[in-house]
Coordinates of C-alpha atoms in Angstrom, one line a residue:
M230 CA 78.5 -60.1 74.8
G231 CA 81.3 -62.3 76.1
T232 CA 83.6 -61.5 79.0
G233 CA 86.9 -61.9 76.9
M234 CA 90.1 -63.7 78.0
M235 CA 93.1 -61.3 78.7
K236 CA 93.7 -57.7 79.4
T237 CA 96.1 -55.7 76.8
G238 CA 97.1 -52.2 76.7
R239 CA 96.9 -52.1 72.9
F240 CA 93.2 -51.3 72.9
V241 CA 93.0 -48.6 75.7
T242 CA 93.8 -45.5 73.8
V243 CA 93.0 -41.6 74.3
L244 CA 90.8 -40.7 71.2
A245 CA 90.6 -37.7 69.4
F246 CA 86.9 -37.2 70.0
V247 CA 84.3 -34.4 69.7
V248 CA 82.6 -34.4 72.7
L249 CA 79.4 -36.5 72.0
F250 CA 77.2 -34.8 74.6
L251 CA 77.5 -31.4 73.6
V252 CA 76.0 -31.8 70.1
S253 CA 73.6 -29.1 69.4
L254 CA 69.9 -30.6 70.3
A255 CA 68.4 -27.6 68.3
G256 CA 70.2 -28.6 64.9
H257 CA 68.5 -31.9 64.6
S258 CA 64.9 -32.3 62.9
E259 CA 65.0 -35.7 61.3
A260 CA 61.9 -37.4 60.6
N261 CA 60.9 -40.7 62.1
L262 CA 60.9 -44.1 60.5
G263 CA 60.0 -46.3 63.3
I264 CA 60.1 -50.1 64.1
C265 CA 60.9 -51.9 61.1
D266 CA 59.7 -55.8 61.1
E267 CA 60.7 -58.4 58.5
I268 CA 57.8 -60.4 57.3
T269 CA 58.3 -63.7 56.2
L270 CA 55.8 -64.7 53.2
P271 CA 54.2 -68.3 53.7
A272 CA 55.8 -70.9 51.6
E273 CA 52.3 -71.5 49.7
L274 CA 52.8 -68.2 47.9
G275 CA 55.6 -69.4 46.1
A276 CA 59.0 -67.7 44.9
L277 CA 57.8 -64.2 44.2
A278 CA 59.5 -61.2 42.7
L279 CA 57.6 -58.0 43.8
D280 CA 58.1 -55.0 41.7
S281 CA 55.5 -52.4 43.4
A282 CA 53.2 -51.8 46.3
A283 CA 50.3 -49.7 46.8
F284 CA 47.8 -49.2 49.6
G285 CA 43.9 -48.5 49.3
N286 CA 40.4 -49.4 50.5
G287 CA 42.3 -50.6 53.8
R288 CA 44.5 -53.1 52.2
F289 CA 48.2 -53.3 50.8
V290 CA 48.7 -54.7 47.4
A291 CA 52.0 -55.7 46.0
A292 CA 52.3 -56.9 42.4
G293 CA 55.2 -58.7 40.4
S294 CA 55.8 -62.2 39.1
S295 CA 56.1 -65.7 40.2
N296 CA 59.4 -67.4 39.5
N297 CA 57.6 -70.9 39.6
S298 CA 56.7 -70.6 36.0
V299 CA 58.6 -69.9 32.7
P300 CA 58.0 -67.6 31.4
S301 CA 57.1 -65.8 34.7
K302 CA 53.4 -65.0 35.2
G303 CA 51.9 -62.1 36.9
A304 CA 51.5 -62.3 40.9
I305 CA 49.6 -60.2 43.3
I306 CA 49.5 -60.5 47.1
S307 CA 47.6 -58.3 49.5
S308 CA 47.6 -57.6 53.2
P309 CA 45.2 -55.4 55.2
A310 CA 48.1 -54.3 57.8
G311 CA 51.3 -55.3 55.9
K312 CA 51.9 -58.4 58.1
N313 CA 49.6 -61.3 56.9
W314 CA 49.9 -61.7 53.1
V315 CA 47.6 -63.7 50.8
L316 CA 47.7 -64.6 47.2
G317 CA 45.3 -62.8 44.9
S318 CA 43.5 -64.3 41.9
S319 CA 45.3 -62.4 39.2
G320 CA 44.1 -64.4 36.1
E321 CA 46.5 -65.3 33.4
S322 CA 48.6 -62.2 33.1
D323 CA 52.2 -61.4 32.2
A324 CA 54.6 -60.2 34.6
L325 CA 53.5 -57.1 36.6
R326 CA 55.5 -54.1 37.1
G327 CA 53.2 -51.5 38.9
V328 CA 50.3 -50.9 40.9
A329 CA 48.1 -48.1 42.1
Y330 CA 45.0 -47.2 43.9
G331 CA 42.2 -44.8 43.1
N332 CA 38.7 -44.0 42.6
G333 CA 37.8 -47.3 44.6
T334 CA 39.7 -49.5 42.3
F335 CA 43.2 -51.1 42.4
V336 CA 45.0 -51.1 38.9
A337 CA 48.1 -53.3 38.3
V338 CA 50.2 -53.1 34.9
G339 CA 52.8 -54.9 33.2
D340 CA 54.6 -56.7 30.4
Y341 CA 52.8 -56.7 26.9
G342 CA 50.3 -53.9 27.8
S343 CA 48.9 -56.1 30.7
V344 CA 46.3 -54.3 32.9
L345 CA 44.3 -55.8 35.8
T346 CA 41.6 -54.1 37.9
S347 CA 40.2 -54.9 41.4
P348 CA 37.8 -53.4 43.9
D349 CA 39.2 -55.2 46.8
G350 CA 43.0 -56.0 45.8
M351 CA 42.2 -59.8 46.1
N352 CA 39.8 -60.4 43.0
W353 CA 41.2 -59.3 39.7
T354 CA 39.8 -59.1 36.1
V355 CA 42.2 -58.7 33.1
R356 CA 41.5 -55.7 30.7
V357 CA 42.6 -55.1 27.2
T358 CA 44.8 -52.6 25.9
K359 CA 46.1 -51.7 22.4
S360 CA 49.6 -51.7 23.8
F361 CA 52.3 -54.6 23.5
Y362 CA 54.8 -52.5 25.2
Q363 CA 56.0 -53.0 28.8
L364 CA 54.2 -50.8 31.2
K365 CA 56.6 -50.1 34.2
G366 CA 54.7 -47.6 36.3
I367 CA 51.4 -46.2 37.4
T368 CA 49.7 -43.5 39.6
Y369 CA 46.3 -42.0 40.2
G370 CA 45.4 -38.2 40.4
N371 CA 43.3 -35.6 39.1
G372 CA 40.5 -38.2 38.3
M373 CA 42.6 -40.6 36.2
F374 CA 45.0 -43.3 36.2
V375 CA 48.3 -42.6 34.3
A376 CA 50.5 -45.6 33.4
V377 CA 53.8 -45.4 31.7
G378 CA 56.4 -47.5 29.9
D379 CA 58.8 -48.5 27.0
Y380 CA 59.2 -46.0 24.0
G381 CA 57.5 -43.1 25.9
L382 CA 54.2 -44.9 26.3
I383 CA 51.6 -43.2 28.4
L384 CA 48.1 -44.5 28.8
T385 CA 45.4 -42.8 30.7
S386 CA 42.2 -44.0 32.0
P387 CA 39.2 -42.7 34.3
D388 CA 38.3 -46.1 35.6
G389 CA 41.3 -48.7 34.9
V390 CA 38.9 -50.3 32.1
N391 CA 39.2 -47.9 29.3
W392 CA 42.3 -46.6 28.2
I393 CA 43.6 -44.0 25.7
D394 CA 47.4 -43.6 24.5
R395 CA 48.8 -40.2 24.9
F396 CA 52.0 -38.7 23.4
A397 CA 54.9 -38.2 25.9
G398 CA 57.3 -36.2 23.6
T399 CA 60.1 -38.9 24.3
I400 CA 60.9 -42.3 23.0
G401 CA 62.8 -43.1 26.1
S402 CA 61.6 -45.8 28.5
L403 CA 59.3 -44.3 31.4
K404 CA 59.9 -46.2 34.6
G405 CA 58.2 -44.1 37.2
V406 CA 55.2 -41.6 37.7
T407 CA 53.7 -39.7 40.5
Y408 CA 51.2 -36.9 41.1
G409 CA 51.5 -34.0 43.3
D410 CA 50.5 -30.3 43.4
G411 CA 48.4 -30.7 40.4
L412 CA 51.0 -32.2 38.2
F413 CA 51.9 -35.6 36.9
V414 CA 55.6 -36.2 36.6
A415 CA 57.1 -39.4 34.7
V416 CA 60.7 -40.2 34.8
G417 CA 62.8 -42.7 32.7
T418 CA 65.9 -43.4 30.7
N419 CA 68.8 -40.8 30.1
G420 CA 67.3 -38.6 32.4
A421 CA 64.0 -38.2 31.1
V422 CA 61.4 -36.2 32.5
V423 CA 57.8 -35.6 31.3
T424 CA 55.1 -33.5 32.9
S425 CA 51.4 -32.9 32.6
F426 CA 48.7 -30.9 34.3
D427 CA 45.8 -32.9 32.9
G428 CA 47.5 -36.4 32.1
I429 CA 46.6 -35.7 28.3
N430 CA 49.1 -32.9 27.2
W431 CA 52.7 -33.7 28.2
S432 CA 56.0 -31.7 28.0
A433 CA 59.1 -33.4 27.7
G434 CA 62.4 -32.2 29.6
G435 CA 65.5 -33.5 31.5
I436 CA 67.5 -32.8 34.2
S437 CA 70.5 -30.4 33.7
G438 CA 73.7 -30.8 35.3
I439 CA 73.8 -34.7 35.3
P440 CA 75.1 -37.2 32.7
D441 CA 72.1 -38.3 30.5
Y442 CA 73.3 -42.1 30.9
Y443 CA 71.3 -42.1 34.2
D444 CA 68.0 -44.0 34.2
L445 CA 65.6 -42.5 36.7
T446 CA 63.7 -45.5 37.9
G447 CA 61.3 -43.8 40.6
V448 CA 59.8 -40.4 41.7
A449 CA 57.5 -39.2 44.8
Y450 CA 55.9 -36.3 45.8
G451 CA 55.6 -34.7 49.2
N452 CA 56.1 -31.6 51.4
G453 CA 56.1 -29.3 48.2
T454 CA 58.9 -31.2 46.7
F455 CA 59.4 -33.9 43.9
V456 CA 62.0 -36.7 44.4
S457 CA 63.5 -38.9 41.8
I458 CA 66.2 -41.7 42.2
G459 CA 68.3 -43.2 39.5
D460 CA 71.2 -45.3 38.4
V461 CA 73.4 -46.1 35.5
F462 CA 71.5 -47.7 32.6
G463 CA 68.7 -48.9 34.9
Y464 CA 71.0 -51.4 36.5
P465 CA 70.8 -51.0 40.3
G466 CA 74.2 -51.3 41.8
L467 CA 76.1 -51.3 38.7
L468 CA 78.4 -48.5 39.6
S469 CA 77.4 -47.4 43.2
S470 CA 78.8 -44.3 42.9
Y471 CA 76.6 -43.3 40.0
S472 CA 73.3 -43.8 41.9
I473 CA 71.6 -40.5 42.4
V474 CA 68.9 -38.3 44.0
V475 CA 67.5 -35.4 42.5
T476 CA 64.7 -32.9 43.7
S477 CA 62.3 -30.3 42.3
P478 CA 59.8 -27.8 43.5
D479 CA 58.0 -27.9 40.3
G480 CA 58.7 -31.0 38.4
V481 CA 60.7 -29.0 35.9
N482 CA 63.9 -27.5 37.5
W483 CA 65.9 -30.3 39.2
T484 CA 68.7 -30.2 41.6
S485 CA 71.1 -33.3 42.5
V486 CA 71.3 -33.6 46.2
K487 CA 72.9 -37.0 46.7
S488 CA 74.9 -39.9 44.9
G489 CA 76.0 -43.1 45.7
G490 CA 74.2 -46.2 47.2
Y491 CA 72.0 -48.9 45.5
Y492 CA 68.6 -47.2 45.7
Y493 CA 65.7 -48.0 43.5
G494 CA 62.3 -47.2 45.1
V495 CA 61.1 -44.0 46.8
A496 CA 58.0 -43.1 48.6
F497 CA 56.5 -40.2 50.8
G498 CA 54.3 -40.6 53.9
N499 CA 53.8 -39.1 57.4
G500 CA 56.0 -36.2 56.6
T501 CA 59.0 -38.5 55.4
F502 CA 60.5 -39.5 52.2
V503 CA 61.9 -42.7 52.2
I504 CA 64.4 -44.6 49.8
A505 CA 65.1 -48.2 49.5
G506 CA 67.2 -50.2 47.1
V507 CA 68.7 -53.5 45.9
A508 CA 71.7 -55.0 47.7
N509 CA 71.5 -52.6 50.3
Y510 CA 71.4 -55.2 53.5
G511 CA 68.6 -53.4 54.9
I512 CA 69.8 -50.0 54.5
I513 CA 67.2 -47.2 53.7
L514 CA 67.2 -43.4 53.7
T515 CA 64.9 -41.1 55.3
S516 CA 64.3 -37.3 54.8
P517 CA 61.8 -34.8 55.8
D518 CA 62.7 -32.5 52.8
G519 CA 64.2 -34.6 50.1
K520 CA 67.4 -32.8 50.4
M521 CA 69.0 -33.8 53.7
W522 CA 69.1 -37.7 54.0
T523 CA 69.8 -40.0 57.0
T524 CA 71.0 -43.6 56.4
R525 CA 69.1 -46.0 58.8
A526 CA 69.6 -49.8 59.5
T527 CA 66.5 -52.0 59.8
D528 CA 68.1 -55.2 61.4
S529 CA 67.4 -56.7 58.2
T530 CA 69.5 -58.3 55.4
F531 CA 66.5 -57.8 53.1
S532 CA 67.1 -56.0 49.8
P533 CA 64.0 -53.9 48.9
W534 CA 63.1 -53.1 45.1
A535 CA 60.1 -50.8 45.8
I536 CA 58.4 -49.0 48.9
S537 CA 55.0 -47.7 49.5
F538 CA 53.1 -45.9 52.3
G539 CA 49.5 -46.5 53.9
N540 CA 47.7 -47.2 57.0
N541 CA 50.4 -45.3 58.9
T542 CA 53.2 -47.7 57.9
F543 CA 55.7 -48.2 55.1
I544 CA 56.1 -51.6 53.1
A545 CA 59.3 -52.3 51.1
V546 CA 59.0 -55.3 48.6
G547 CA 61.5 -57.1 46.5
G548 CA 62.3 -58.0 43.1
Y549 CA 64.8 -60.0 41.0
T550 CA 65.3 -63.5 42.1
G551 CA 62.0 -63.9 44.3
V552 CA 62.5 -62.9 47.7
S553 CA 60.3 -64.5 50.4
T554 CA 60.1 -61.4 52.8
I555 CA 58.6 -58.0 53.1
L556 CA 59.9 -55.2 55.4
Q557 CA 57.2 -53.4 57.4
C558 CA 58.1 -50.1 59.1
D559 CA 55.8 -48.2 61.5
P560 CA 56.3 -44.6 61.3
L561 CA 55.0 -43.5 64.4
S562 CA 56.9 -46.1 66.7
D563 CA 58.4 -44.7 69.9
Q564 CA 61.5 -46.8 69.9
P565 CA 64.8 -45.0 69.7
F566 CA 67.4 -45.9 66.9
P567 CA 71.0 -46.2 68.0
Q568 CA 73.5 -47.0 65.2
I569 CA 77.2 -47.8 65.3
K570 CA 79.2 -48.3 62.4
A571 CA 82.8 -49.4 61.3
N572 CA 84.4 -47.4 58.5
Q573 CA 80.7 -46.3 57.5
Y574 CA 79.7 -49.9 57.3
I575 CA 77.2 -51.7 59.5
S576 CA 77.5 -55.6 59.5
S577 CA 76.6 -56.7 56.4
S578 CA 76.6 -60.6 56.7
P579 CA 76.5 -63.2 59.3
N580 CA 80.5 -63.3 59.4
G581 CA 80.6 -59.5 59.7
L582 CA 83.1 -56.9 58.2
Q583 CA 86.7 -57.6 57.2
F584 CA 89.8 -55.6 57.7
T585 CA 93.5 -56.1 57.8
A586 CA 95.6 -55.0 60.7
N587 CA 97.0 -52.2 58.8
D588 CA 93.6 -50.7 58.0
V589 CA 92.5 -47.6 60.0
L590 CA 89.4 -48.4 61.9
S591 CA 86.8 -45.8 62.5
I592 CA 84.0 -46.5 65.0
T593 CA 81.2 -44.0 64.9
V594 CA 77.9 -43.8 66.9
S595 CA 74.7 -41.9 66.2
L596 CA 71.2 -41.9 67.7
E597 CA 67.5 -41.0 66.6
A598 CA 65.7 -40.5 70.0
V599 CA 62.4 -40.5 68.3
G600 CA 59.5 -40.8 70.8
L601 CA 61.8 -41.1 73.7
Y602 CA 63.3 -37.3 73.2
G603 CA 64.2 -36.0 76.5
V604 CA 63.8 -39.3 78.5
D605 CA 66.5 -39.9 81.1
A606 CA 68.8 -43.1 80.3
D607 CA 72.0 -44.7 80.7
W608 CA 74.3 -44.7 77.3
W609 CA 76.6 -47.6 76.6
I610 CA 79.5 -47.9 74.2
V611 CA 81.3 -51.4 74.5
A612 CA 83.6 -53.7 72.7
D613 CA 84.0 -57.5 73.1
T614 CA 87.7 -58.0 71.6
P615 CA 89.8 -61.0 71.4
F616 CA 91.7 -59.4 74.5
G617 CA 88.5 -59.0 76.6
L618 CA 85.9 -56.6 77.4
Y619 CA 86.2 -52.9 77.2
Y620 CA 83.8 -50.0 77.7
Y621 CA 84.0 -46.3 76.4
G622 CA 84.2 -43.4 79.0
Y623 CA 85.2 -40.0 77.4
P624 CA 88.1 -39.8 76.5
T625 CA 89.4 -43.6 77.0
W626 CA 88.4 -47.2 76.5
T627 CA 88.5 -49.1 79.9
Y628 CA 89.0 -52.8 80.5
A629 CA 86.1 -54.5 82.2
A630 CA 86.7 -57.8 83.9
D631 CA 83.1 -58.9 83.4
I632 CA 79.7 -57.2 82.1
N633 CA 79.0 -56.0 85.7
D634 CA 82.3 -53.8 85.7
V635 CA 81.1 -52.0 82.5
R636 CA 80.1 -48.2 83.0
P637 CA 77.9 -46.0 81.1
V638 CA 79.7 -43.4 78.8
Y639 CA 76.7 -41.0 79.9
Q640 CA 73.6 -40.5 81.9
G641 CA 71.1 -38.0 80.9
P642 CA 68.4 -37.2 78.7
L643 CA 67.9 -38.7 75.2
F644 CA 68.6 -36.7 72.3
S645 CA 69.3 -37.2 68.4
F646 CA 72.6 -36.8 67.0
S647 CA 74.5 -37.4 63.5
P648 CA 77.4 -39.6 63.7
V649 CA 80.5 -39.0 65.6
E650 CA 83.7 -41.0 66.0
V651 CA 84.6 -42.8 69.3
L652 CA 87.5 -44.6 67.9
N653 CA 90.1 -44.5 65.4
I654 CA 93.0 -46.7 65.5
S655 CA 95.1 -49.1 63.3
G656 CA 97.3 -52.2 64.2
L657 CA 94.5 -53.9 66.1
G658 CA 95.3 -57.7 66.9
T659 CA 93.9 -60.2 64.7
G660 CA 90.5 -61.8 65.5
S661 CA 86.9 -61.1 66.0
Y662 CA 85.4 -57.7 67.3
T663 CA 82.0 -56.8 68.2
F664 CA 81.2 -53.1 69.2
Y665 CA 77.9 -52.1 70.8
F666 CA 76.2 -48.8 71.2
G667 CA 73.1 -48.7 73.1
I668 CA 70.8 -46.8 75.7
D669 CA 68.7 -48.2 78.5
T670 CA 65.9 -45.9 79.8
D671 CA 66.3 -46.8 83.6
M672 CA 69.1 -44.6 84.4
N673 CA 70.7 -46.1 87.3
G674 CA 74.2 -46.9 86.0
R675 CA 73.5 -50.8 85.2
I676 CA 72.4 -52.4 82.1
D677 CA 68.6 -53.1 82.1
W678 CA 68.4 -55.6 79.5
D679 CA 64.4 -55.3 79.4
K680 CA 64.9 -51.4 78.8
L681 CA 67.7 -51.7 76.5
Y682 CA 67.8 -50.5 72.7
V683 CA 71.2 -51.6 71.1
D684 CA 73.0 -51.7 67.9
A685 CA 76.1 -53.5 67.2
V686 CA 78.7 -54.0 64.2
E687 CA 80.8 -57.1 64.0
L688 CA 84.1 -57.2 62.3
N689 CA 87.1 -59.4 61.8
I690 CA 90.8 -58.3 61.6
V691 CA 93.0 -60.4 59.4
Q692 CA 96.8 -60.3 58.6

């Protein structure tokens, strides 16, 4: 934060504000995601596009393709904890689209019916199938692997080596598959859903109440609920308002619970559903039940393609153009998550967000107290403006000559609350603004930098 230059009355305004600290504590029960670290892959791994991840036998495995060759070849990397990754020996395979673990074996599938198996996630053997279609997803359950792909293709295998074709009852492309509550559920183009109790006999259906131009791209099971996500014709972000989240208690009857966003991968672990997606600038969604979702920032600009859970952590991997990072999130962290937004946006680029002087600017704050729930803390809302430094103390913003003059907006126990508005204004002067919301766990009326958890949003006001 800077100290600014000149005091002005323009920024000091009485706010129409719902009192932040009378928010009901009992009404909040959001699941915890935890600390998210952006892991930079070693340069020797090359340019990778990773489409899937899985955990088993004490190791994460991510599968995709290498962009160092044309056409791209299959690539597999692995890590015991999701932090230090090494390249596996995948043999001469086509691009890989899915990976799963079961019965002591990793199985990766991909283009032209490619199938590879590994006992340890590092040494791989190419297997032969009778299919030349693209395999896009795989899961393990009920003693068998189930792989799905183009033209309603379904293959099953008890060991990942010997495969049998099954009839899905649809000719649409199947893009995701999961197993839960004794049921296989596969999803795909035009809202297709197929289900099976044994992996052999399949029933085709769909999701009523949504247009059939949705491509369902992923599905997961947890807490008695199936959650599937989709987008228009399978192109993430083509029309962000057309992205969709649907849920089902039985894999047959589905309800649309959310639309909008750029989401493409879904996973369940530690009592939490997590959705990640392309072009989200590090934004992910979490939910304990698949119905009520919370948007979270991860302090990353990484755009995940798929997400997996294992070893008490979530791993998000990327696709498309060959990302060099992986997002690793610990779901049991004690770290609280303050969040501040400008017109529902976080800072999405190094240059911040851009608004005109005539735009109405809305600043909102929210908090996930997580493991520090109930801990006494100083709460801070501060703005660094072209006119100087200001801090919020209900119901006004007050000028501060320097950082030592800033006062907390509240002192008391930490609790979680959904976004509330702390500023609604238009006509701000041109220039760069940074808004901060943070808490520190030494309740003494001073900013304790070594105990501070803070989020910021940067924006530029232009004519």
